[in-house]
CSV table of C-alpha atoms in Angstrom, one decimal:
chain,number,residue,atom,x,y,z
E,1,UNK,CA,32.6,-45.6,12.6
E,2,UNK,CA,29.0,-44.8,11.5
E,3,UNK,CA,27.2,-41.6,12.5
E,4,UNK,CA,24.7,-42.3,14.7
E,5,UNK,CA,21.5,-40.7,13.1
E,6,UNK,CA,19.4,-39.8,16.0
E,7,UNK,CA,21.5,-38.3,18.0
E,8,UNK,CA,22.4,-36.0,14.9
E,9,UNK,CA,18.8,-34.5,14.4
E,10,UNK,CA,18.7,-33.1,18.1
E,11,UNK,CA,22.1,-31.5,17.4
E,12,UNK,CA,23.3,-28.2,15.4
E,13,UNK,CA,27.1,-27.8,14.8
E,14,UNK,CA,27.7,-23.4,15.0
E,15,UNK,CA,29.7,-21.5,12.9
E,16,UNK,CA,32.8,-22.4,15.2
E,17,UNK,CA,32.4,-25.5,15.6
E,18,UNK,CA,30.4,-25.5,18.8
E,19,UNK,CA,27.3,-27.9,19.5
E,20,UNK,CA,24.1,-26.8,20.2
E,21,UNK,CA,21.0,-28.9,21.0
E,22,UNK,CA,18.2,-28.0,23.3
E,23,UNK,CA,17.8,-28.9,27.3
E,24,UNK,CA,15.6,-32.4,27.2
E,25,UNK,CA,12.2,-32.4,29.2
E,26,UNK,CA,11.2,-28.5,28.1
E,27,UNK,CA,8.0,-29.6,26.3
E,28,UNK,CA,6.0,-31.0,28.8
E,29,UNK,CA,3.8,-29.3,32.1
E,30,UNK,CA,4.4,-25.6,30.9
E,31,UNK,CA,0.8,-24.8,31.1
E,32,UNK,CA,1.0,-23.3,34.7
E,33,UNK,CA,5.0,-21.8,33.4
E,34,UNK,CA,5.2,-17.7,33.3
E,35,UNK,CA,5.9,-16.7,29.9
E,36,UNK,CA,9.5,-15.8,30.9
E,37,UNK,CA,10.0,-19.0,31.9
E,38,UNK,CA,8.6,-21.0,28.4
E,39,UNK,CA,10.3,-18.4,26.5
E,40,UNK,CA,14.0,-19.7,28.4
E,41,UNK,CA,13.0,-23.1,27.6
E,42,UNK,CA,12.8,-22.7,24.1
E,43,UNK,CA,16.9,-21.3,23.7
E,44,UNK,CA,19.5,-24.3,22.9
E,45,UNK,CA,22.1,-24.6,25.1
E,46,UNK,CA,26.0,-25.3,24.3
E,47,UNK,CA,26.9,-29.1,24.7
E,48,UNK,CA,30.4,-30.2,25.9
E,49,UNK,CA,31.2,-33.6,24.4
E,50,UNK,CA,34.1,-35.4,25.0
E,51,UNK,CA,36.1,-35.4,21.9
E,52,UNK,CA,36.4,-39.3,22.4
E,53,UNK,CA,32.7,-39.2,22.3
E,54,UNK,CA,32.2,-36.9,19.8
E,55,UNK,CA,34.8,-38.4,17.3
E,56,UNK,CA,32.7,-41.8,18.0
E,57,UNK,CA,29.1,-40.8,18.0
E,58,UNK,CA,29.2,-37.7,15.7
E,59,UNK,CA,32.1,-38.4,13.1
E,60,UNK,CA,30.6,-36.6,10.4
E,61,UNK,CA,29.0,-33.8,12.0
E,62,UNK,CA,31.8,-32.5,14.1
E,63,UNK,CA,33.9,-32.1,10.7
């Protein structure tokens, strides 16, 4: 099965193996946001896949 391409840009495969992509929404309305708060939005955050759903969507990333 093919890759799917956009979902690959958003995501980072680790070192281990583990899947990394950032929490969706962060860039909007942080104008009124303490800094502690914009600097927490920038960090990824681990993703748990199926590996049904990984093995479909991300076959050659998850290698």
């Amino acid at each position: 099965m093919k890759t799917n391409k956009s979902y690959t840009k958003r995501i980072r495969v680790t070192k281990t193996g583990k899947l990394v992509a950032r929490k969706s929404g962060q860039d909007h309305f942080n104008a009124k946001e303490g800094g502690r708060t914009k600097n927490v939005k920038k960090h990824p955050v681990d993703l748990t896949v199926p590996k049904r759903i990984r093995r479909q969507y991300l076959s050659q990333v998850s290698k």
